Every structure is written in C-alpha cells, then in structure tokens.
Short mmCIF file of C-alpha atoms in Angstrom, two decimals:
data_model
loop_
_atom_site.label_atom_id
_atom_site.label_comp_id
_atom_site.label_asym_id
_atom_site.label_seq_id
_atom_site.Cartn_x
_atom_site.Cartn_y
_atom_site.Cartn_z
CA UNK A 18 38.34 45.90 28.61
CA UNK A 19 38.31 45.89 32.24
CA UNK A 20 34.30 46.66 33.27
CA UNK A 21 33.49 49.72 35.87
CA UNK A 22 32.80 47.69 38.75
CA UNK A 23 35.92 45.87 38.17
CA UNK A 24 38.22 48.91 37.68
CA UNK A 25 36.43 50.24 41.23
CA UNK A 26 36.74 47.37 43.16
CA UNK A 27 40.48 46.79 42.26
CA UNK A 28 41.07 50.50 43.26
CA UNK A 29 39.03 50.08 46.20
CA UNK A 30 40.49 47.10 47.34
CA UNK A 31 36.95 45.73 48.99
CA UNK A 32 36.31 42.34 48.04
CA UNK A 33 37.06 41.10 51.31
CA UNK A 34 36.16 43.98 53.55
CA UNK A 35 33.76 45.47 51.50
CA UNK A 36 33.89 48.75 52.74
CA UNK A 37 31.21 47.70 55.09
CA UNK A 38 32.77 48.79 58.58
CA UNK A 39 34.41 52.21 58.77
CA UNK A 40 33.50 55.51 56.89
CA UNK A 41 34.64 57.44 54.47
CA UNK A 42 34.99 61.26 53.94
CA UNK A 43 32.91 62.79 51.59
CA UNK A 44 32.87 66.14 50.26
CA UNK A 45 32.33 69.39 52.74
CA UNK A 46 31.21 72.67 52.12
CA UNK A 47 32.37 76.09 53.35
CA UNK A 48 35.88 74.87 54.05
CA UNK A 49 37.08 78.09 55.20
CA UNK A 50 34.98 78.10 58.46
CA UNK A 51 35.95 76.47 61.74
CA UNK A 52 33.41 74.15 61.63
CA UNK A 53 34.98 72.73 57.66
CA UNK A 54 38.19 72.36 59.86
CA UNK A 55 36.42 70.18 62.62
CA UNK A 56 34.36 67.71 59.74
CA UNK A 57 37.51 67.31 58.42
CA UNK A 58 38.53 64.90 61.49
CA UNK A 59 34.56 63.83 61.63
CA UNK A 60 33.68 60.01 61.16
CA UNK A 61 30.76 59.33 58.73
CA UNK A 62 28.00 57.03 59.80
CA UNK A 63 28.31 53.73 59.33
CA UNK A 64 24.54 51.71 59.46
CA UNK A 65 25.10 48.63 60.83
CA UNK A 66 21.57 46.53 61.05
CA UNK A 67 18.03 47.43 60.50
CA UNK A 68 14.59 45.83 62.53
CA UNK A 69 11.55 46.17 60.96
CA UNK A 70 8.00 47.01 63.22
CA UNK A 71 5.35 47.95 60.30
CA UNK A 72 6.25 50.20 58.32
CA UNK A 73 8.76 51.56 60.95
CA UNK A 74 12.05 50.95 60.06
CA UNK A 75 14.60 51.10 63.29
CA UNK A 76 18.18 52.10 62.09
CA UNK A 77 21.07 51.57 64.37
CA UNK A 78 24.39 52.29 63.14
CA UNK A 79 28.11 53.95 64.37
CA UNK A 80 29.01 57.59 64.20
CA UNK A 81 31.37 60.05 65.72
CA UNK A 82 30.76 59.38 70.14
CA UNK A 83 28.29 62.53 70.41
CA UNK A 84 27.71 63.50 67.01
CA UNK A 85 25.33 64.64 64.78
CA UNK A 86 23.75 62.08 62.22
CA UNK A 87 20.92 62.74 59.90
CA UNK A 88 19.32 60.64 57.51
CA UNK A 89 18.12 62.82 54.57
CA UNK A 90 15.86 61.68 51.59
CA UNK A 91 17.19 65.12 49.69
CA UNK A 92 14.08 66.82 49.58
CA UNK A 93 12.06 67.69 52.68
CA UNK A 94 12.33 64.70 55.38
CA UNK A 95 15.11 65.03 57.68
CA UNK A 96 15.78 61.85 60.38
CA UNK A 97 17.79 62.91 62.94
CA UNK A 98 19.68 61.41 66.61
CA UNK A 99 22.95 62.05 68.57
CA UNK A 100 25.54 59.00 68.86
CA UNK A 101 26.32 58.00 72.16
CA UNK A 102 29.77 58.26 73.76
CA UNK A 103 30.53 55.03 72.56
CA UNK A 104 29.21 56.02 68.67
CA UNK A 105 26.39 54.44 68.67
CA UNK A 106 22.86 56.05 67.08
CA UNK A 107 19.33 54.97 66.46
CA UNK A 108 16.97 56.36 64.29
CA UNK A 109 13.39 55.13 63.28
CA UNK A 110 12.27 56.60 59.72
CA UNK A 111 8.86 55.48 59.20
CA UNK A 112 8.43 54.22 55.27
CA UNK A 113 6.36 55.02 52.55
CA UNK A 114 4.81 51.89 50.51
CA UNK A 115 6.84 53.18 47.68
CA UNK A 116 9.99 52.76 49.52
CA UNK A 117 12.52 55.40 50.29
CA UNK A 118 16.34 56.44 49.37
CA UNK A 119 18.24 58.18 52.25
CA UNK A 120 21.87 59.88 52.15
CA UNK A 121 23.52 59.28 55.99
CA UNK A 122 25.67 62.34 57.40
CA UNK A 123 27.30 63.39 60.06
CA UNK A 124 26.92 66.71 60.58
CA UNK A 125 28.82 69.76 62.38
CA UNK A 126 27.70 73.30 62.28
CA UNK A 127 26.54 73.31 58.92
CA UNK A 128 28.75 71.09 57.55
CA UNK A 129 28.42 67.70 56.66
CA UNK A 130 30.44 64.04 55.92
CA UNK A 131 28.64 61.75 53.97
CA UNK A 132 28.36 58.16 54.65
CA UNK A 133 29.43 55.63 52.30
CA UNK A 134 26.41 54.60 49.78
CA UNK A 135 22.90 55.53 49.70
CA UNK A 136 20.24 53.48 52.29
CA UNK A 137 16.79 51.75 50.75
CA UNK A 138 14.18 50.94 52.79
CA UNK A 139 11.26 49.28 51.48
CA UNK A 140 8.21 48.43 53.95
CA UNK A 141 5.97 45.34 53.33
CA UNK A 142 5.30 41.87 53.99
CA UNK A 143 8.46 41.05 52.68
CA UNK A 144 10.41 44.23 53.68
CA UNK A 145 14.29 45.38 52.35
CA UNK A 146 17.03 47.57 54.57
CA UNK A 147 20.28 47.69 52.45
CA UNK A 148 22.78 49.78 51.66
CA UNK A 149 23.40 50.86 47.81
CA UNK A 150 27.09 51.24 47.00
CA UNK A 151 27.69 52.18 43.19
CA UNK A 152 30.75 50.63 42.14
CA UNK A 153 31.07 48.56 44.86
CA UNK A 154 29.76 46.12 46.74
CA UNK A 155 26.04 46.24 48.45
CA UNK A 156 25.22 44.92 51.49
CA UNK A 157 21.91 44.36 53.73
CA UNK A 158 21.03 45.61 57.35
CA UNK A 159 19.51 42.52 57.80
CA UNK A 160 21.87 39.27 57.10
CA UNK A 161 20.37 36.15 57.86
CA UNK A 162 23.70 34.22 56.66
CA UNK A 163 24.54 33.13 53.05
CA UNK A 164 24.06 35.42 50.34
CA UNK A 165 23.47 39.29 51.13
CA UNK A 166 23.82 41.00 47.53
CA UNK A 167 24.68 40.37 44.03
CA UNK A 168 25.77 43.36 42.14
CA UNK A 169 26.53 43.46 38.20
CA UNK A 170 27.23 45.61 35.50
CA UNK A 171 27.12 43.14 33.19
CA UNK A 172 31.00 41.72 32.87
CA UNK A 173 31.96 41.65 36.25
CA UNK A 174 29.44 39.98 38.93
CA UNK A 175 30.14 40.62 42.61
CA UNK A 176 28.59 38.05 44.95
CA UNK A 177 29.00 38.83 48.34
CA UNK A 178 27.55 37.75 52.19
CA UNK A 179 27.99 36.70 55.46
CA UNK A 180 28.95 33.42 57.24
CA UNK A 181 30.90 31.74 60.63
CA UNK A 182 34.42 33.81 60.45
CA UNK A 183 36.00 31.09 61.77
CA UNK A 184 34.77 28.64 58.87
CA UNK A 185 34.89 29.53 54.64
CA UNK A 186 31.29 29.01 53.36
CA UNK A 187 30.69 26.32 50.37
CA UNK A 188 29.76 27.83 47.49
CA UNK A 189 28.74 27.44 43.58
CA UNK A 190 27.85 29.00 41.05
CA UNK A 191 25.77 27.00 38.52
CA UNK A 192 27.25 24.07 39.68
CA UNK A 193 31.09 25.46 40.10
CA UNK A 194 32.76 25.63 43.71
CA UNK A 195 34.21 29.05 44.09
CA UNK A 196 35.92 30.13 47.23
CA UNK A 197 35.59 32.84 49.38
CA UNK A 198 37.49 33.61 52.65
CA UNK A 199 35.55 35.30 55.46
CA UNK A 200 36.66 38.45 57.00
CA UNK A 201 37.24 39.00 61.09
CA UNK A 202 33.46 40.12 60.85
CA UNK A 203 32.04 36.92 58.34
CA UNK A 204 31.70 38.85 55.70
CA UNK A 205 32.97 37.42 52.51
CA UNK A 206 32.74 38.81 48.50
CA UNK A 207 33.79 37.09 45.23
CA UNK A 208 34.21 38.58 41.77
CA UNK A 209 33.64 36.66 38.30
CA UNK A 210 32.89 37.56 34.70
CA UNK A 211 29.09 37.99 33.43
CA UNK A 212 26.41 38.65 35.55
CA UNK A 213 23.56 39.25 33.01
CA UNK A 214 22.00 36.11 32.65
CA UNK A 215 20.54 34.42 35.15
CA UNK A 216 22.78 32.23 37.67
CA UNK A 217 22.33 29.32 40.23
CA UNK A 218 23.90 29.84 43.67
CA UNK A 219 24.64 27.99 46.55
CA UNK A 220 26.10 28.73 50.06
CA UNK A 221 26.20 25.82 52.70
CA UNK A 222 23.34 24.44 50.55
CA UNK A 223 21.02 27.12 50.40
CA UNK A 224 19.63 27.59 46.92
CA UNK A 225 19.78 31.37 45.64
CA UNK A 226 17.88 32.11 42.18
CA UNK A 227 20.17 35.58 40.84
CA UNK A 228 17.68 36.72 37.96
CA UNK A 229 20.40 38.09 35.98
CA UNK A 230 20.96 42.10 35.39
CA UNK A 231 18.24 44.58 34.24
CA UNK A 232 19.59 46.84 31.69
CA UNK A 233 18.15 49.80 32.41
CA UNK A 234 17.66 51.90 35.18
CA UNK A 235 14.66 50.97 37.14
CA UNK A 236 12.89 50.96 40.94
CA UNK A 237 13.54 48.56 43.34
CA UNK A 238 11.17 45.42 42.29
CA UNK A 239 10.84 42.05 43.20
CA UNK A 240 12.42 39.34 40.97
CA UNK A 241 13.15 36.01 41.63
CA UNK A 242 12.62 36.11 45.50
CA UNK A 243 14.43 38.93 45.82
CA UNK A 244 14.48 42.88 45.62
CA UNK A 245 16.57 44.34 42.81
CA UNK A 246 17.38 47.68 42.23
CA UNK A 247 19.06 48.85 38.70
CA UNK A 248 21.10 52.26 38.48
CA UNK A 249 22.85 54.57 35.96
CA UNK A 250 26.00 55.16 36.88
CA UNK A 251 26.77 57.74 34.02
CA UNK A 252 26.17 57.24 30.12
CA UNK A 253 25.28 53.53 29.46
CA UNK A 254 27.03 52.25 32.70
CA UNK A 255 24.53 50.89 34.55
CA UNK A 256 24.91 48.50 37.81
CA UNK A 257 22.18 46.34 39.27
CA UNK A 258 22.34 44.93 42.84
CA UNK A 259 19.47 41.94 43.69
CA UNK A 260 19.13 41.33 47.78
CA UNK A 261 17.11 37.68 48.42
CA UNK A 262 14.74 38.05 50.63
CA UNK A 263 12.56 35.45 52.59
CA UNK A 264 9.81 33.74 50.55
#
C-alpha cells in the first residue's frame, strides 16, 4: 500500500525540485468578475529566505513585478507589501512567543492566489522560518547547508536540504550511504520507507538526530535539536515535518 506522502510526491514529481521555486495556482473566488480573469494569469508568492531581529521576523520572497502580497494568519492580522518590478517583496511580521501560521497570497481586486504551503514562524533564542507543505516536501527560510527538513507519515520518510550544486552531498542514514543529486539551486530530497522511529543522519559529516514521527497532531515543539511540527492531513493521515536547528 503505497503511503500518502508517497502517492503525492510521485504525482507531484518534487523530489528533486521540491516545489520550492515557482508558484502554484490556488483556488479563486468570484470567477465571473474581471478581476477572477486577471488572478487567473497571477503568480503566487514564493518566500524565499527569512532574517530574524527579535521577535521580528523579515520575509523576503518573489511575487508577480508590482503585485499585491499579503501574509494572512486567517483571523484578524493581515501583513501586507507590493513586489517590485523585478518581483521581489519584503514583509516584517512581528511574532508572538507562541509562534504563528500564515497563508501567502497574491492578491487582485478581491481576489486572491494562494501560495504553495502554509509559513511558521517561531521567535526565540533558537528561532524557526519554514515553510509547511502537506504532502510534500518542507523546506526552511533559513538553510545553513545539510539537512533542511524531514517529513514522515510514517512509511515513507522524505529527507531533504541544501548543498554546493555543483557537488552531490555524502549522506547516511543510520550508517547507509544514500544518494541524492542536487538541483541547479542545491537543493536536493530523498525518499525511503519508515520514518517513525528515530534515525541517524549524516550530510558531509554533520550529525543530524531525526526523533522519529509524532503520531498525533501536535504544535510545533522542540525535539531532538530541532522544531517539529505534526499535522492531520484528514482521518488518521497524519504527516510530521522536524527542521534542526542550531544548538
């Protein structure tokens, strides 16, 4: 039986790009209006890296040149800024000590495009900015090389990062070489069975702890030197993503 993360993945096709450059078109309301007809051809933010000041999270990311993007948390705070002719956008969201979920859009009239995946920001002295992709592969606005995510839903494990494009990275997995091949931005992702118990990883020799998956749906906590964040993705599907942070 071929897992949920599996079956999207195959579909999606990611495990080398990851889905992490480019948009994709989410659903828009009100087609009949001219405004429907313009999202229709409108590019969905993309968040590309993330710089911590505080609690003062600086966003910067790739839109539409001169659109609309806002960062929404759903309810009542709205983060807002115009990309530049090029497509380029900043936004700084300050963040709660809780942490905060936030759905980028590109928006037109009253229409919107969804980006791809949902944004968590969590402030501290060991802060997180990563993108949340269900059924897919994670990734964080801050790679530091080596290991960015590890998403599971139990059968399948997805380990993916970012390294030198013009060089593979070593890897293992407790104590196995694996391979990986580096797209034309470094970014790399391998698939394997399990994922929920814990695993040893390597990448060009640095050691990464994977506490294995949580099995039900839970806030982002830290575990094992790293933030992980467990979801349900519908009945008892669940899929848990762990970022590594610095000790």
């Amino acid at each position: 039986m071929i897992s949920g993360l599996a079956r999207k993945i195959a579909v999606s096709a990611l495990l080398v790009s990851v889905s992490l450059v480019g948009g994709c078109k989410g659903e828009i309301a009100a087609p009949s209006t001219e405004a429907s007809s313009a999202a229709l051809w409108q590019k969905s933010p993309t968040l590309v890296s993330a710089q911590w000041n505080g609690d003062i999270a600086t966003l910067t990311g790739r839109a539409e040149p001169g659109g609309r993007v806002v960062l929404s948390d759903g309810e009542s705070r709205n983060h807002a800024a115009t990309a530049d002719e090029e497509g380029r956008f900043e936004i700084e969201v300050q963040v709660p000590p809780t942490g905060i979920y936030l759905r980028g859009r590109s928006q037109i009239g009253q229409d919107f495009v969804d980006g791809r995946g949902l944004i968590y920001l969590q402030s501290g002295p060991r802060p997180l900015a990563a993108v949340v992709m269900n059924g897919e592969a994670s990734y964080s606005l801050m790679p530091k090389g080596g290991v960015e995510a590890v998403d599971s839903d139990g059968a399948v494990v997805v380990i993916s990062g970012r390294s030198d494009k013009k060089q593979p990275p070593v890897i293992t997995v407790d104590g196995a070489r694996v391979s990986a091949v580096p797209d034309q931005t470094g970014r790399w992702a391998i698939m394997m069975n399990g994922g929920r118990a814990p695993m040893r990883i390597t990448v060009n020799g640095q050691v990464y702890d994977y506490p294995g998956i949580r099995s039900a749906e839970s806030n982002a906590a830290l575990s094992a030197d790293g933030w992980q964040i467990t979801r349900n993705l519908g009945g008892k599907a669940v899929q848990s993503t762990w970022f590594p942070v610095d000790k």
